[in-house]
mmCIF file of C-alpha atoms in Angstrom:
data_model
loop_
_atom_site.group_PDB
_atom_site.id
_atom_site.type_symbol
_atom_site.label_atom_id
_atom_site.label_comp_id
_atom_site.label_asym_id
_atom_site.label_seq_id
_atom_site.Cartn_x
_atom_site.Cartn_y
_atom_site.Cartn_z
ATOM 1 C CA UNK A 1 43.747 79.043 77.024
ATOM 2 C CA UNK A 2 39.907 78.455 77.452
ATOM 3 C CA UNK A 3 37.487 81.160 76.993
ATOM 4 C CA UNK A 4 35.861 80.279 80.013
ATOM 5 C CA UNK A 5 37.712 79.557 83.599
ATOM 6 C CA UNK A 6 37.335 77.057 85.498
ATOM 7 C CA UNK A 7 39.086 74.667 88.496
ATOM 8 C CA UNK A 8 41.143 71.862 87.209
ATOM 9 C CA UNK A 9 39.901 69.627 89.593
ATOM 10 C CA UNK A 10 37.165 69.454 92.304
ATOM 11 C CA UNK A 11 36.477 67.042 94.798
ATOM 12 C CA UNK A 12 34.191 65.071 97.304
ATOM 13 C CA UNK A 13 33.175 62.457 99.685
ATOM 14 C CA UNK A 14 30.364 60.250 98.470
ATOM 15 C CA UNK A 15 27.132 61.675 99.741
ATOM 16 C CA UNK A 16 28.359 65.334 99.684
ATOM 17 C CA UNK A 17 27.830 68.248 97.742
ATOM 18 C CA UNK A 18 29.999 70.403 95.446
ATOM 19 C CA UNK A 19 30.074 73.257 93.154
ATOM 20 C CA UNK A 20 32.223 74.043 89.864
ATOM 21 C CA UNK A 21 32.517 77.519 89.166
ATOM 22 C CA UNK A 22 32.680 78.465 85.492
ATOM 23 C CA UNK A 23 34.145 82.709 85.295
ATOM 24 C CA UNK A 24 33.453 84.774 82.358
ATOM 25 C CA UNK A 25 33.013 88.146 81.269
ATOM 26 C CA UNK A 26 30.095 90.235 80.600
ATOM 27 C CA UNK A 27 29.907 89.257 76.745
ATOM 28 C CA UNK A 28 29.208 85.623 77.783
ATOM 29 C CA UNK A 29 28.234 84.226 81.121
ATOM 30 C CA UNK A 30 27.462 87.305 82.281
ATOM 31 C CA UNK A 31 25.529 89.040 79.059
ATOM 32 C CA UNK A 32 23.352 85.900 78.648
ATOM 33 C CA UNK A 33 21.016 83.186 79.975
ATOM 34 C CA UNK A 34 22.755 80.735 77.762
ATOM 35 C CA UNK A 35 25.520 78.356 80.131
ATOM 36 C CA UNK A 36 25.620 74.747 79.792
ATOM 37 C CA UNK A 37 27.022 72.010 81.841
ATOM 38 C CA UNK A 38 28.196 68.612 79.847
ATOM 39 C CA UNK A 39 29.978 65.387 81.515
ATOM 40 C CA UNK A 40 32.361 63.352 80.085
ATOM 41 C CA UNK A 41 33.534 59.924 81.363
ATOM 42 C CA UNK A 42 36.671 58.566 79.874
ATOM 43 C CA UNK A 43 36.402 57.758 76.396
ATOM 44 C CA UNK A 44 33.019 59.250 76.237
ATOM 45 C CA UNK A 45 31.032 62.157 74.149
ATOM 46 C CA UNK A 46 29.830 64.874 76.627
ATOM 47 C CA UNK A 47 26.373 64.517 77.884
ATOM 48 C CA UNK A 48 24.001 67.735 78.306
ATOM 49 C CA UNK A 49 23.711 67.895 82.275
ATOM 50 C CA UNK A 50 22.007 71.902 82.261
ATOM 51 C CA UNK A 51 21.265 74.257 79.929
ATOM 52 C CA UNK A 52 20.342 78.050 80.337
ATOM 53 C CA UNK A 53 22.062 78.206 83.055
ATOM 54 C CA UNK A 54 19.712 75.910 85.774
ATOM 55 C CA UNK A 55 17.237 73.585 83.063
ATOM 56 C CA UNK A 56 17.494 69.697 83.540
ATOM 57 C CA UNK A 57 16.939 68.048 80.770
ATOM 58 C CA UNK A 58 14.561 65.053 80.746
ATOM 59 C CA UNK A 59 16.746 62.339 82.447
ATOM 60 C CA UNK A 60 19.026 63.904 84.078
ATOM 61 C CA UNK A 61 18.886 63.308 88.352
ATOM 62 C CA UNK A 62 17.982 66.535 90.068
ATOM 63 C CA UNK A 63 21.204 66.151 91.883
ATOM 64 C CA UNK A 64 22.537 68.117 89.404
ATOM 65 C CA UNK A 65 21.632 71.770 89.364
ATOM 66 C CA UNK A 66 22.953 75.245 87.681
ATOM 67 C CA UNK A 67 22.943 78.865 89.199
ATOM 68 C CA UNK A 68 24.620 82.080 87.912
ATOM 69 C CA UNK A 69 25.837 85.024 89.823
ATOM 70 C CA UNK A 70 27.253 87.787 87.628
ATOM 71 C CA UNK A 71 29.691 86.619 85.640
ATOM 72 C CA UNK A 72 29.988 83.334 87.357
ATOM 73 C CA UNK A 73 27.969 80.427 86.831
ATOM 74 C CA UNK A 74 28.086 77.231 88.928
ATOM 75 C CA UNK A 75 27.084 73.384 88.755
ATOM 76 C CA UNK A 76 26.249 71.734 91.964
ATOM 77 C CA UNK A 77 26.244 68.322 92.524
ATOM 78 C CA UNK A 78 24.268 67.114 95.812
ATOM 79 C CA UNK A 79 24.589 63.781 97.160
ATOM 80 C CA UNK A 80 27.599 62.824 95.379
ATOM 81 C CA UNK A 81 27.809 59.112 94.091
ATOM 82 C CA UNK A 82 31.085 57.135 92.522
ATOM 83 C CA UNK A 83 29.620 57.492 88.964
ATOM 84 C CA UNK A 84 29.437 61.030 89.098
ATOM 85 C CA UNK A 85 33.465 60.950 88.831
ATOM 86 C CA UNK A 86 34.030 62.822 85.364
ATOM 87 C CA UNK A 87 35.210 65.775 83.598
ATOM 88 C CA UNK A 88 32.572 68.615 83.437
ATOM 89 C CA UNK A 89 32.760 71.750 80.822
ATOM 90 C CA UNK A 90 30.699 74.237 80.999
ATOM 91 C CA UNK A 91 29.868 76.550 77.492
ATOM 92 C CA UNK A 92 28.275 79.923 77.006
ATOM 93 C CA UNK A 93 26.956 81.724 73.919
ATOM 94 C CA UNK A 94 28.988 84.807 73.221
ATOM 95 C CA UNK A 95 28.663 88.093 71.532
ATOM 96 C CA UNK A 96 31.834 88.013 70.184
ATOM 97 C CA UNK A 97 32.499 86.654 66.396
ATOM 98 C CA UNK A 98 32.622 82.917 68.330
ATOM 99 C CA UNK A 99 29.595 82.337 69.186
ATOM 100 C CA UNK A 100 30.362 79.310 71.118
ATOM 101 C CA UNK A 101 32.799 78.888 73.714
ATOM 102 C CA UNK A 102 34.150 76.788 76.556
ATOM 103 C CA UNK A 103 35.428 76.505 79.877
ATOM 104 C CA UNK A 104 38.808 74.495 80.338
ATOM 105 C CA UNK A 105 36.685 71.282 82.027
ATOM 106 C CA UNK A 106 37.042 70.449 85.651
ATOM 107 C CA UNK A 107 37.774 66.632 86.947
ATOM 108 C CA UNK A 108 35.532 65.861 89.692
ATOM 109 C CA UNK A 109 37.288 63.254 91.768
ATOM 110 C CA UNK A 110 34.798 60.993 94.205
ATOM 111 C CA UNK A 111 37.159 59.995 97.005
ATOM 112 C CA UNK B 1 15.557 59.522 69.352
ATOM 113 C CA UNK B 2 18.478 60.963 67.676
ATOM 114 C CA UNK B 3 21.836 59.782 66.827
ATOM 115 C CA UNK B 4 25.479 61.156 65.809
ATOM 116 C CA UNK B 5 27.573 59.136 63.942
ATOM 117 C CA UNK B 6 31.104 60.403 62.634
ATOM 118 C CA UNK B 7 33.060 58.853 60.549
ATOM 119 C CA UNK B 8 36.018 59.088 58.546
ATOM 120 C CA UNK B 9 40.541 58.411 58.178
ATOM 121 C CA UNK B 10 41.918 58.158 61.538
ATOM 122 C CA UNK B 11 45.026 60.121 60.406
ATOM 123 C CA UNK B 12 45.826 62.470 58.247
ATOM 124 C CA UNK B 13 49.368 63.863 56.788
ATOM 125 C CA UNK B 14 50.105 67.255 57.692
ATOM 126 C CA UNK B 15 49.513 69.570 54.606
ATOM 127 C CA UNK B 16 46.478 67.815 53.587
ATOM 128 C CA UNK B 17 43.292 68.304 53.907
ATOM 129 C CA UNK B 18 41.284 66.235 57.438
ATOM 130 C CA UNK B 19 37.711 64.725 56.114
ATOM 131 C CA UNK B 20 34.488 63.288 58.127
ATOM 132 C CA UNK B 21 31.229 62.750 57.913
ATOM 133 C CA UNK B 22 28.465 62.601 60.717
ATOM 134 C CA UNK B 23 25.622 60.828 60.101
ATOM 135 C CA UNK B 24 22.280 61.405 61.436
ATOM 136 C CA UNK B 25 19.387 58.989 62.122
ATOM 137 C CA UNK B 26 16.437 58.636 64.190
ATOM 138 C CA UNK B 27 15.269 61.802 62.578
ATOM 139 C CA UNK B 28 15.652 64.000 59.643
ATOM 140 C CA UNK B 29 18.711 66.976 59.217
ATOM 141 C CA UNK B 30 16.160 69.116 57.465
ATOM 142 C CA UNK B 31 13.402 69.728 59.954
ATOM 143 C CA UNK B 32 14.676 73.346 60.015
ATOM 144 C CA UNK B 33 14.393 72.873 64.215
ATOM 145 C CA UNK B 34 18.570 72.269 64.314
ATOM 146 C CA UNK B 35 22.158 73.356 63.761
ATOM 147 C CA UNK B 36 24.547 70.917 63.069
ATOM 148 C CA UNK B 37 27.541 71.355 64.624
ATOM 149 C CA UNK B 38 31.484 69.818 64.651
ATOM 150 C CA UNK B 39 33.322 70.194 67.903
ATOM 151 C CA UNK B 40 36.723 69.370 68.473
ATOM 152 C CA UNK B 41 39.015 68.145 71.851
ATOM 153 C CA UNK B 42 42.705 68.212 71.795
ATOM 154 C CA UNK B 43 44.163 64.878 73.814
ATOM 155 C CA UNK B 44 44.043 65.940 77.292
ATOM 156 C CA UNK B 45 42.244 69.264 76.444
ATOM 157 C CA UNK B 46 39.059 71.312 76.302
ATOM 158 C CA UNK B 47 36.491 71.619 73.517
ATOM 159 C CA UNK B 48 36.830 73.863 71.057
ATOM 160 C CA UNK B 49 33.187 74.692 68.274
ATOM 161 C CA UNK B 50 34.491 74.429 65.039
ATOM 162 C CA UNK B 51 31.277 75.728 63.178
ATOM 163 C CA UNK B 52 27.772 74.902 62.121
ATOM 164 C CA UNK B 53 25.678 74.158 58.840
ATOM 165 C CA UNK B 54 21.750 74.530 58.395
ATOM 166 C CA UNK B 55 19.911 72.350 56.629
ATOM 167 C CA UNK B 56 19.745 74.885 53.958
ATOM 168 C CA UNK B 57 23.553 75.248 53.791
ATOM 169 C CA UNK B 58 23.622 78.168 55.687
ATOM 170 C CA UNK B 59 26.858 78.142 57.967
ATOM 171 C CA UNK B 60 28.653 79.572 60.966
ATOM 172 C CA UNK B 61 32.576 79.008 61.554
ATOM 173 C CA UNK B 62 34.473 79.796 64.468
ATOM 174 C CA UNK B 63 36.957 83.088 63.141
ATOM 175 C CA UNK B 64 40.023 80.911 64.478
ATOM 176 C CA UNK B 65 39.586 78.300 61.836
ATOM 177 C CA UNK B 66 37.696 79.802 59.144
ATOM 178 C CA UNK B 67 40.225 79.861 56.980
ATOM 179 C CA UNK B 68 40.313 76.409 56.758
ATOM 180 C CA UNK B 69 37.531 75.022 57.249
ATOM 181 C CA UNK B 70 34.146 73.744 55.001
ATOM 182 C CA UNK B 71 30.971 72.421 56.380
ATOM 183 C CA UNK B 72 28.273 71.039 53.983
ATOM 184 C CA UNK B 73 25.102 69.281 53.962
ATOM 185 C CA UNK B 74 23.928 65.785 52.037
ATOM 186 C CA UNK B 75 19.867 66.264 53.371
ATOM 187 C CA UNK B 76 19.129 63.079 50.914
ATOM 188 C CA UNK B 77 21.639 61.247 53.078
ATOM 189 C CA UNK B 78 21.117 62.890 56.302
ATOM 190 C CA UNK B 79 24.333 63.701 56.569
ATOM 191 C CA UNK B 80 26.916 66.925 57.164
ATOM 192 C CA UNK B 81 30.827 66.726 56.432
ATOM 193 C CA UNK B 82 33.581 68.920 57.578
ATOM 194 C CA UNK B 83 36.509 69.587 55.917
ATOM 195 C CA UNK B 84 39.663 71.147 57.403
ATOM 196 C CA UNK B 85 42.641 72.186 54.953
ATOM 197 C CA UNK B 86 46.390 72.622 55.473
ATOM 198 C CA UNK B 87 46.691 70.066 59.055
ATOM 199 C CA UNK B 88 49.338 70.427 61.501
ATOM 200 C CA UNK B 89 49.773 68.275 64.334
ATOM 201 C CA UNK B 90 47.744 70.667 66.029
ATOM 202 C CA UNK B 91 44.749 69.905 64.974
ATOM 203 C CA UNK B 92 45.318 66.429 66.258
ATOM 204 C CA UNK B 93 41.681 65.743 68.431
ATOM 205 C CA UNK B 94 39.065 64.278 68.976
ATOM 206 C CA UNK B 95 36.217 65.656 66.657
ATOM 207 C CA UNK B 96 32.608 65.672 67.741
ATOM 208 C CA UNK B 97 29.396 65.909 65.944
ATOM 209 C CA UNK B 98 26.236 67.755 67.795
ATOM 210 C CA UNK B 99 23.008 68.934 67.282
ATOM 211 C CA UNK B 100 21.789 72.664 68.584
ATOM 212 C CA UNK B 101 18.154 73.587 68.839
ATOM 213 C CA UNK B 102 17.994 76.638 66.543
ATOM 214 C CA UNK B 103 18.111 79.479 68.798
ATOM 215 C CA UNK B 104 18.975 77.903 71.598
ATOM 216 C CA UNK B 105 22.769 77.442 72.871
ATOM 217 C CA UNK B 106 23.608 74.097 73.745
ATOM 218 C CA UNK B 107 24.497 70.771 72.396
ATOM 219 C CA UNK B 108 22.422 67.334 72.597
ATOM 220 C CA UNK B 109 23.030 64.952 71.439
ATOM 221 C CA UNK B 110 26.479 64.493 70.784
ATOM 222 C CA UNK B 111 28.657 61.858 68.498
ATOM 223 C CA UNK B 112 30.639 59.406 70.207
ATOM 224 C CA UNK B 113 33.811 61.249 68.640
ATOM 225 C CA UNK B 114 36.268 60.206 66.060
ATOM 226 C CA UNK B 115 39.868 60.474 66.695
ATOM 227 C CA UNK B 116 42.130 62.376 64.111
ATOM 228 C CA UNK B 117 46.125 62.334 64.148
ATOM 229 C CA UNK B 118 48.256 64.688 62.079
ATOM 230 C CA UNK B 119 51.230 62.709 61.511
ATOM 231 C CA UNK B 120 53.477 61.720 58.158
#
């Protein structure tokens, strides 16, 4: 079971939006500034989509954008296009002895 | 820019010890700016941080596997290994090489990811 919780599977027409909730506790997503977003296509390594929470790094399309709300942080994706169709994680620092942890992944289905 | 490379067996008995190496290039493992990191995926599972090394050898490893497990750093070969003793098919994954910025808390870039089966 996954430190972090999050929907199995999301969603979405092409040209709509969603969100991805990632739920955690106080000692991670809620404690700290420090949530990530990574995609992974089939067969692929994960590639940084936000970090701390709402930064794009350089490259990434500004459809793509982080928020956090207690301990609940969310990915939304805006304008959704076929080759956003992945699995998304999202990570947290944590004060416990782990340091790192994860979220479960969500598949994001463009119909 | 910067890129992950593991290698290393593609399967491993159980009892013995899984080996890989991750090698770095487009820039150098001893900057001091990084932790390098392994990161592991169960087939049809999440990610799970296995632990980090500093350049200096300093390292971090996740309490669930720290028993087992050894990271160390070749900086005149730009490389860091990780060793994991006593497999089980359990630890049958996908492992993962990343870079952190020091201080910060996320990975980038990542290794394309080795698979590793426990099986006699």
């Amino acid at each position: 079971q996954s430190a972090l919780t999050q929907p199995a599977s999301v969603s979405g027409s092409p040209g709509q939006s969603i969100t991805i909730s990632c739920t955690g506790t106080s000692s991670d997503v809620g404690g700290y500034n420090y949530v990530s977003w990574y995609q992974q296509h089939p067969g692929k390594a994960p590639k940084l989509m936000i970090y701390e929470v709402s930064n794009r790094p350089s490259g990434v399309s500004n459809r793509f954008s982080g928020s956090k709300s207690g301990n609940t942080a969310s990915l939304t994706i805006s304008g959704l296009q076929a080759e956003d169709e992945a699995d998304y994680y999202c990570s947290s620092y944590t004060s416990s002895s782990t340091l790192w942890v994860f979220g479960g992944g969500t598949k994001l289905t463009v119909l | 820019q910067v890129q992950l490379q593991e290698s290393g067996p593609g399967l491993v008995k159980p009892s013995q010890t899984l080996s890989l190496t991750c090698t770095v290039s487009g820039g150098s493992i001893s900057s001091g700016d990084y932790y390098w990191s392994w990161i592991r995926q169960p087939p049809g599972k999440g990610l799970e941080w296995i632990g980090y090394i500093y350049y200096s050898g300093s390292t971090y490893y996740n309490p669930s596997l720290k028993s087992r497990v050894t990271i160390s750093v070749d900086t005149s070969k730009n490389q860091f290994s990780l060793k994991l003793s006593s497999v089980t098919a359990a630890d049958t994954a996908v492992y993962y090489c990343a870079r952190a910025p020091r201080g910060q808390w996320w990975f980038d870039p990542w290794g394309q990811g080795t698979l590793v089966t426990v099986s006699s």
